[in-house]
Amino acid sequence: MALSAEPAAAPTKGEAKALREFKMLDFNGDGKLSRREVQLFPRLAEAFDDADTDADGGVSYEEVRAFAARYRAERAQKRAAQAQAPATPPAAGAPASRP
């Protein structure tokens, strides 16, 4: 197996922060987040099953990265759809706005 001659790209500030936070939550240092380790964080606890793609009962850093990428893509898609939606006309009987 040949090693790549190119060095790995340095993590972005966001990736470095995410890795630090992951390690901080990984109380037992096993490289995975358990339900117990994320129970104090409702958003993480609610998303646990979606993030645990291999259904092994733990969320690895790679699973967190993949989940975050899906979340960002979904959020960007929603923003784009909202930006393309036509403006809602004022309700009947509502006063017209003045400049």
PDB file of N, CA, C and O in Angstrom, residues 15 24 50-51:
ATOM      1  N   GLU A  15     -13.549  23.009  11.631  1.00  0.00           N
ATOM      2  CA  GLU A  15     -13.252  21.589  11.833  1.00  0.00           C
ATOM      3  C   GLU A  15     -12.430  21.370  13.097  1.00  0.00           C
ATOM      4  O   GLU A  15     -12.674  20.428  13.850  1.00  0.00           O
ATOM      5  N   MET A  24     -14.005  16.708  23.813  1.00  0.00           N
ATOM      6  CA  MET A  24     -14.473  17.126  25.122  1.00  0.00           C
ATOM      7  C   MET A  24     -15.697  16.297  25.551  1.00  0.00           C
ATOM      8  O   MET A  24     -15.823  15.923  26.707  1.00  0.00           O
ATOM      9  N   ASP A  50     -29.951   9.650  13.773  1.00  0.00           N
ATOM     10  CA  ASP A  50     -29.633  10.066  12.406  1.00  0.00           C
ATOM     11  C   ASP A  50     -28.125  10.072  12.169  1.00  0.00           C
ATOM     12  O   ASP A  50     -27.660   9.729  11.089  1.00  0.00           O
ATOM     13  N   ALA A  51     -27.377  10.468  13.177  1.00  0.00           N
ATOM     14  CA  ALA A  51     -25.925  10.542  13.032  1.00  0.00           C
ATOM     15  C   ALA A  51     -25.261   9.175  13.108  1.00  0.00           C
ATOM     16  O   ALA A  51     -24.234   8.938  12.469  1.00  0.00           O
TER      17      ALA A  51
END
